[in-house]
Coordinates of C-alpha atoms and ligand atoms in Angstrom, one line a residue:
M1 CA 49.3 147.3 179.2
D2 CA 46.0 148.3 177.5
K3 CA 43.3 148.2 180.2
N4 CA 41.0 146.0 178.1
I5 CA 43.5 143.2 177.9
K6 CA 42.6 140.7 180.5
C7 CA 45.0 137.9 179.6
P8 CA 48.7 138.3 180.5
L9 CA 49.6 136.0 177.5
Y10 CA 47.8 138.2 175.0
K11 CA 51.0 139.1 173.0
K12 CA 52.8 135.9 173.4
C13 CA 50.0 133.5 172.5
G14 CA 48.5 135.4 169.6
G15 CA 45.2 133.4 169.7
C16 CA 43.0 136.4 170.7
Q17 CA 43.9 139.0 168.1
L18 CA 41.2 141.5 169.2
Q19 CA 41.6 141.4 173.0
N20 CA 42.9 144.9 173.0
L21 CA 39.3 146.0 172.1
T22 CA 36.2 145.9 174.4
Y23 CA 33.7 143.3 173.3
E24 CA 31.5 146.0 171.9
Q25 CA 34.4 147.4 169.9
Q26 CA 35.2 143.9 168.6
L27 CA 31.7 143.5 167.3
E28 CA 31.9 146.9 165.6
F29 CA 35.2 145.9 164.1
K30 CA 33.7 142.7 162.7
M31 CA 30.6 144.5 161.4
K32 CA 32.8 147.0 159.5
K33 CA 34.8 144.2 157.9
A34 CA 31.6 142.3 157.0
V35 CA 30.1 145.4 155.4
K36 CA 33.3 146.2 153.6
L37 CA 33.5 142.7 152.0
L38 CA 29.8 141.9 151.7
G39 CA 27.9 145.2 151.7
R40 CA 27.8 145.4 147.9
F41 CA 25.6 142.3 147.8
H42 CA 23.0 143.3 150.4
F43 CA 22.5 145.2 153.7
V44 CA 24.4 143.4 156.4
D45 CA 22.3 142.7 159.5
K46 CA 23.7 143.5 162.9
I47 CA 26.2 140.9 164.2
I48 CA 24.8 138.7 166.9
G49 CA 27.3 138.7 169.8
M50 CA 27.4 136.6 173.0
D51 CA 26.0 137.6 176.3
K52 CA 29.0 136.0 178.1
P53 CA 31.9 136.0 175.5
Y54 CA 34.2 133.9 177.7
H55 CA 35.1 130.3 178.1
Y56 CA 33.0 129.4 175.1
R57 CA 35.4 126.8 173.6
N58 CA 34.2 123.2 174.1
K59 CA 37.4 121.8 172.7
V60 CA 40.7 122.5 174.2
Q61 CA 44.1 121.3 173.1
A62 CA 47.4 121.6 174.9
A63 CA 50.9 120.8 173.7
F64 CA 53.4 119.3 176.2
G65 CA 57.1 120.0 176.4
R66 CA 59.8 121.4 178.7
D67 CA 60.9 125.0 179.4
K68 CA 64.6 126.1 179.4
K69 CA 65.0 124.9 183.0
G70 CA 63.7 121.5 182.1
Q71 CA 60.3 121.9 183.9
I72 CA 57.3 120.2 182.2
I73 CA 55.0 122.8 180.6
S74 CA 51.7 122.6 178.7
G75 CA 50.1 125.2 176.6
V76 CA 49.6 126.5 173.1
Y77 CA 52.1 127.0 170.2
Q78 CA 53.0 130.7 169.8
S79 CA 51.4 131.7 166.5
S80 CA 53.3 130.4 163.5
T81 CA 56.1 128.9 165.6
H82 CA 56.7 125.6 167.4
R83 CA 57.5 127.2 170.7
I84 CA 55.1 126.3 173.6
V85 CA 53.6 129.2 175.5
P86 CA 52.6 127.8 179.0
V87 CA 48.9 128.3 179.6
D88 CA 47.0 127.2 182.7
C89 CA 43.9 129.1 182.2
C90 CA 42.6 130.8 179.1
L91 CA 39.7 133.3 178.8
I92 CA 38.1 131.6 175.9
E93 CA 38.6 127.9 176.7
D94 CA 36.3 125.8 178.9
E95 CA 37.5 126.1 182.5
K96 CA 37.0 122.5 183.4
A97 CA 39.1 121.4 180.5
D98 CA 41.9 123.7 181.5
E99 CA 41.8 122.3 185.1
I100 CA 42.1 118.7 183.7
I101 CA 45.1 119.6 181.6
V102 CA 46.9 121.1 184.7
T103 CA 46.1 117.9 186.7
I104 CA 47.6 115.8 183.9
R105 CA 50.7 117.8 183.9
K106 CA 51.1 117.4 187.7
L107 CA 50.4 113.6 187.4
L108 CA 53.2 113.2 184.7
K109 CA 55.8 114.1 187.3
S110 CA 54.5 111.7 190.0
F111 CA 54.2 108.9 187.4
K112 CA 57.7 109.6 186.0
L113 CA 56.2 110.0 182.5
K114 CA 58.1 112.4 180.2
P115 CA 56.7 115.0 177.8
F116 CA 57.4 114.3 174.2
D117 CA 60.4 116.1 172.6
D118 CA 59.5 117.0 169.0
N119 CA 63.2 117.5 168.0
K120 CA 64.6 114.3 169.3
M121 CA 61.3 112.4 168.8
T122 CA 61.6 110.9 172.3
G123 CA 59.5 111.0 175.4
F124 CA 55.8 110.2 176.0
L125 CA 53.0 112.8 176.1
R126 CA 52.7 115.1 173.1
H127 CA 49.3 116.7 173.5
V128 CA 46.1 116.5 175.6
L129 CA 42.8 117.2 173.9
V130 CA 39.7 117.7 176.0
K131 CA 36.2 117.9 174.5
R132 CA 33.2 118.7 176.7
G133 CA 29.5 118.5 176.0
F134 CA 28.1 121.7 177.5
S135 CA 24.6 120.5 177.7
S136 CA 25.3 116.8 178.3
G137 CA 28.1 117.3 180.8
E138 CA 30.1 114.5 179.2
I139 CA 33.9 115.0 179.0
M140 CA 36.4 113.2 176.8
V141 CA 40.1 113.3 177.5
V142 CA 42.5 112.3 174.7
L143 CA 46.1 111.6 175.6
V144 CA 48.2 111.9 172.5
T145 CA 51.4 109.9 173.0
G146 CA 54.5 109.4 171.0
S147 CA 54.5 105.6 171.6
E148 CA 51.9 103.0 172.3
E149 CA 53.7 101.7 175.4
F150 CA 52.1 103.4 178.4
K151 CA 53.8 102.6 181.8
S152 CA 51.4 102.1 184.7
K153 CA 48.5 103.0 182.4
R154 CA 45.8 101.6 184.8
S155 CA 47.0 103.6 187.8
F156 CA 47.4 106.7 185.7
V157 CA 43.8 106.5 184.5
N158 CA 42.6 105.8 188.0
A159 CA 44.5 108.7 189.4
L160 CA 43.0 111.1 186.8
L161 CA 39.5 109.8 187.4
Q162 CA 39.9 110.2 191.1
R163 CA 40.8 113.8 190.7
H164 CA 38.2 114.4 188.0
P165 CA 35.2 112.0 188.4
E166 CA 33.3 114.2 185.9
I167 CA 35.4 112.7 183.0
T168 CA 33.3 110.2 181.1
T169 CA 35.8 108.7 178.7
I170 CA 39.6 108.6 178.2
V171 CA 41.3 107.7 174.9
Q172 CA 45.0 107.2 174.1
N173 CA 45.9 108.3 170.6
I174 CA 49.3 107.3 169.2
N175 CA 51.1 109.9 167.1
N176 CA 54.7 108.8 166.4
R177 CA 55.3 110.8 163.3
R178 CA 57.1 114.0 162.7
T179 CA 54.1 116.1 162.0
S180 CA 52.3 119.3 163.0
L181 CA 49.0 117.4 163.1
V182 CA 47.9 116.7 166.7
L183 CA 46.2 113.3 166.3
G184 CA 47.7 110.2 164.9
E185 CA 45.9 107.3 163.1
K186 CA 45.5 104.8 166.0
S187 CA 43.3 105.3 169.1
V188 CA 42.9 103.0 172.1
V189 CA 40.0 103.5 174.5
L190 CA 41.2 103.5 178.1
Y191 CA 38.0 104.3 179.9
G192 CA 34.3 104.7 178.9
D193 CA 33.1 104.3 175.3
G194 CA 35.6 106.6 173.4
V195 CA 33.0 109.3 172.4
I196 CA 30.9 111.9 174.1
R197 CA 27.3 113.0 173.3
E198 CA 26.0 116.5 173.1
Q199 CA 22.6 118.1 172.6
L200 CA 22.1 120.7 170.0
C201 CA 18.8 122.2 168.8
G202 CA 16.9 119.3 170.5
Y203 CA 19.0 116.5 168.9
T204 CA 21.8 114.4 170.2
F205 CA 25.1 114.1 168.5
T206 CA 28.1 111.8 169.1
I207 CA 31.4 113.5 169.1
S208 CA 34.5 111.3 168.4
P209 CA 38.1 112.4 169.0
K210 CA 38.7 113.3 165.3
A211 CA 35.5 114.5 163.8
F212 CA 34.8 118.2 163.3
Y213 CA 32.3 119.7 165.7
Q214 CA 31.5 123.4 166.1
I215 CA 33.6 124.7 169.0
N216 CA 31.1 127.3 170.3
P217 CA 27.9 125.4 171.2
V218 CA 26.0 128.4 172.4
Q219 CA 26.5 130.4 169.2
T220 CA 26.1 127.3 167.1
E221 CA 22.4 127.1 168.1
V222 CA 22.0 130.8 167.1
L223 CA 23.8 130.1 163.8
Y224 CA 21.8 127.0 162.9
G225 CA 18.6 128.7 164.0
K226 CA 19.3 131.5 161.5
A227 CA 20.1 129.0 158.8
M228 CA 16.8 127.2 159.3
E229 CA 14.9 130.6 159.4
F230 CA 16.6 131.5 156.1
A231 CA 16.0 128.1 154.5
Q232 CA 12.2 128.2 154.9
I233 CA 12.0 124.5 154.1
D234 CA 8.7 123.0 153.0
K235 CA 7.6 119.5 153.9
N236 CA 8.1 118.1 150.4
D237 CA 11.4 119.8 149.8
I238 CA 14.6 118.0 148.8
V239 CA 17.4 119.6 150.8
I240 CA 21.1 119.2 150.2
D241 CA 23.4 119.7 153.2
A242 CA 26.8 120.2 151.5
Y243 CA 30.0 120.0 153.5
C244 CA 27.9 118.4 156.2
G245 CA 30.5 117.2 158.7
T246 CA 28.8 114.9 161.2
G247 CA 25.4 115.8 159.8
T248 CA 24.3 118.4 162.3
I249 CA 22.6 120.9 160.0
G250 CA 21.0 118.2 157.8
I251 CA 19.6 116.4 160.8
I252 CA 18.1 119.6 162.2
A253 CA 16.7 120.4 158.7
S254 CA 15.2 116.9 158.3
K255 CA 12.3 117.8 160.7
Y256 CA 11.0 120.3 158.1
A257 CA 12.0 118.5 154.9
G258 CA 10.8 115.8 152.6
H259 CA 14.3 114.3 152.2
V260 CA 17.8 115.5 153.1
Y261 CA 21.0 114.4 151.4
G262 CA 24.3 115.2 153.2
V263 CA 27.6 115.2 151.4
E264 CA 31.0 115.2 153.1
L265 CA 34.6 114.3 152.1
N266 CA 35.9 113.0 155.4
K267 CA 34.9 109.4 155.8
D268 CA 35.0 109.4 159.6
A269 CA 32.6 112.3 159.7
V270 CA 30.3 110.5 157.3
K271 CA 30.3 107.5 159.6
D272 CA 29.4 109.7 162.5
A273 CA 26.7 111.4 160.5
K274 CA 25.1 108.1 159.8
K275 CA 25.3 107.1 163.4
N276 CA 23.8 110.5 164.4
A277 CA 20.8 110.0 162.1
K278 CA 20.2 106.6 163.7
L279 CA 20.6 107.9 167.2
N280 CA 17.9 110.5 166.5
N281 CA 15.6 108.0 164.7
I282 CA 15.7 110.0 161.5
E283 CA 14.7 108.2 158.3
N284 CA 14.5 110.9 155.7
I285 CA 18.2 111.5 155.4
D286 CA 21.1 110.0 153.5
F287 CA 24.8 110.7 153.7
V288 CA 27.3 110.4 150.9
C289 CA 31.1 110.4 151.2
A290 CA 32.2 112.5 148.2
D291 CA 33.7 115.7 147.1
A292 CA 30.8 118.2 147.3
G293 CA 31.7 119.7 143.9
K294 CA 31.7 116.3 142.1
Y295 CA 28.5 115.2 143.9
M296 CA 26.7 118.3 142.7
V297 CA 28.0 117.9 139.2
N298 CA 26.5 114.4 139.2
L299 CA 23.1 115.6 140.5
A300 CA 23.0 118.3 137.9
E301 CA 24.0 115.9 135.1
E302 CA 21.3 113.4 136.1
K303 CA 18.8 116.4 136.3
L304 CA 17.8 115.5 139.8
R305 CA 15.8 117.9 141.8
A306 CA 17.0 120.1 144.8
D307 CA 14.8 122.7 146.4
V308 CA 17.1 124.0 149.1
V309 CA 20.9 123.9 149.2
I310 CA 22.6 124.6 152.5
M311 CA 26.3 124.8 152.2
D312 CA 29.0 125.2 154.9
P313 CA 32.4 124.9 153.2
P314 CA 35.8 125.2 155.0
R315 CA 37.8 128.5 154.9
A316 CA 38.8 128.1 151.3
G317 CA 35.1 128.4 150.3
S318 CA 33.3 126.4 147.7
D319 CA 34.6 125.6 144.2
I320 CA 33.5 126.6 140.8
N321 CA 32.2 123.1 139.9
F322 CA 30.0 123.2 142.9
L323 CA 28.7 126.6 142.2
R324 CA 28.1 126.0 138.5
S325 CA 26.1 122.9 139.5
V326 CA 24.0 124.8 142.0
V327 CA 23.1 127.2 139.2
K328 CA 22.2 124.2 137.0
L329 CA 20.2 122.4 139.7
S330 CA 18.5 125.8 140.3
P331 CA 17.2 125.3 143.9
R332 CA 14.7 127.8 145.1
K333 CA 17.0 128.8 147.9
V334 CA 20.7 128.6 148.8
V335 CA 21.8 129.1 152.4
Y336 CA 25.5 129.7 152.6
I337 CA 27.2 129.5 156.0
S338 CA 30.8 130.8 155.9
C339 CA 33.7 131.1 158.3
N340 CA 35.6 133.3 155.9
P341 CA 34.0 136.5 154.4
E342 CA 36.7 136.8 151.8
T343 CA 35.9 133.5 150.0
L344 CA 32.2 134.1 150.7
A345 CA 32.4 137.4 148.8
R346 CA 34.1 135.6 145.9
D347 CA 31.4 132.8 145.8
L348 CA 28.5 135.3 146.2
M349 CA 29.9 137.3 143.2
F350 CA 29.6 134.2 141.0
L351 CA 26.1 133.3 142.3
S352 CA 24.9 137.0 141.9
K353 CA 26.0 137.0 138.3
N354 CA 24.2 133.7 137.7
K355 CA 20.5 134.1 138.5
Y356 CA 20.7 134.3 142.3
K357 CA 20.1 137.3 144.5
V358 CA 21.4 137.8 148.0
R359 CA 18.4 138.5 150.4
K360 CA 19.9 138.4 153.8
I361 CA 23.4 138.5 155.4
Q362 CA 23.7 137.7 159.1
P363 CA 27.0 137.7 160.9
V364 CA 27.2 135.6 164.1
D365 CA 30.1 136.0 166.5
M366 CA 31.2 132.4 166.9
F367 CA 34.8 133.3 168.0
P368 CA 34.9 136.2 170.4
H369 CA 38.3 137.9 170.9
T370 CA 39.6 136.4 167.7
E371 CA 39.5 138.0 164.3
H372 CA 37.3 135.3 162.8
I373 CA 33.9 136.2 161.3
E374 CA 31.1 133.8 160.6
C375 CA 28.2 134.7 158.4
V376 CA 25.0 133.1 157.2
V377 CA 23.6 134.3 153.9
M378 CA 20.2 133.7 152.2
L379 CA 20.0 133.6 148.4
T380 CA 17.0 133.1 146.2
R381 CA 16.7 132.3 142.5
Ligands
LIG401 N1 28.4 121.6 158.5 C1 29.2 121.0 159.4 C2 30.7 121.0 159.1 C3 31.3 122.3 158.5 S1 33.1 122.3 158.4 C4 29.0 121.6 160.8 O1 28.5 122.7 160.9 O2 29.4 121.0 161.8 C5 33.4 122.0 156.7 C6 33.3 120.5 156.3 O3 33.6 120.4 154.9 C7 34.4 119.6 157.0 O4 33.7 118.5 157.7 C8 35.3 119.1 155.9 O5 35.7 117.7 156.1 C9 34.3 119.2 154.7 N2 34.9 119.3 153.4 C10 36.1 120.0 153.0 N3 36.3 119.9 151.7 C11 35.2 119.2 151.2 C12 34.9 118.8 149.8 N4 35.6 119.2 148.8 N5 33.7 118.1 149.7 C13 32.9 117.8 150.7 N6 33.2 118.1 152.0 C14 34.4 118.8 152.2

């Protein structure tokens, strides 16, 4: 085996595509790719890596099932299959979360609870999801079960808390459908208040079982710091935080701005964003649940003003209606945060042909050992 590879499951799991390289080589690889895709727009600044690129994931998910011998196993699905690769400790996941998952697997046996069988649609525990606030220390455990009935629920919860008193909340989520989605619609809080809090850039954010939250909190501060540096917001500016999730970027930007409008499609995320604004006593921010493209078209049609647009779309990138409306609204600055340099290049091409110029490209390594590349880009009119 290659001497760089530290994880015995490297081949089977497929989650860490670049583990055959040293961390330095990984950063070089990502830089090369970023330059290849984005170099024609502007010089690409050196990628910001992590000092300690291990155990950075604050959200850990494990699927439960049985091996050929009938033993209960927990781990990850082998890439593009439905086969579980048993994982007890992972180089990129939070170590405490991994410990908790192993404890739960051991408890299943003593409580005579069965793992779920995806083919027969029988059994009990399907997945365990653990989220940990790195700076708050709060820990949420979500037990995803195939049915609502939970035999000896109280004693199970107590046994888990006894072994891990650091857990601050436990939620049961019921997912009884044939689906590859981890979480189902219904959740029942078994212990604590069903959410955790986390501090980021001096603000507190609530994280619920379902809402999107950046999975690498250390690098998120670096990324958002760069985004604020690029945005250079003035105190009278109207700022749009598009694809805002639970409002993290907009809330951080509100300190510098006249007013911030956040727009997001997922209604649970918008609810969380509103709560987060309240939690931090922020009054110059509003959140709208809408398609970002449609929202921007409306703003442009009503000839409203926007000085700075910060956008953080999903992997598919933005859409043409959104980009056309940005051009119409003509903000002084656009800050584009992207987790996919391919769609980023496509969108930058459009903006570059339509009165915007790329001024800065900064890759940040949010996902060490994986092939994913995150970039933040500054454009001016
Ligand atoms: N800026 C946030 C979230 C970024 S993830 C953060 O850093 O935490 C991208 C977000 O875009 C997700 O929350 C997703 O729900 C949202 N989204 C996806 N398509 C959208 C659309 N068409 N309009 C608005 N939001 C969308």
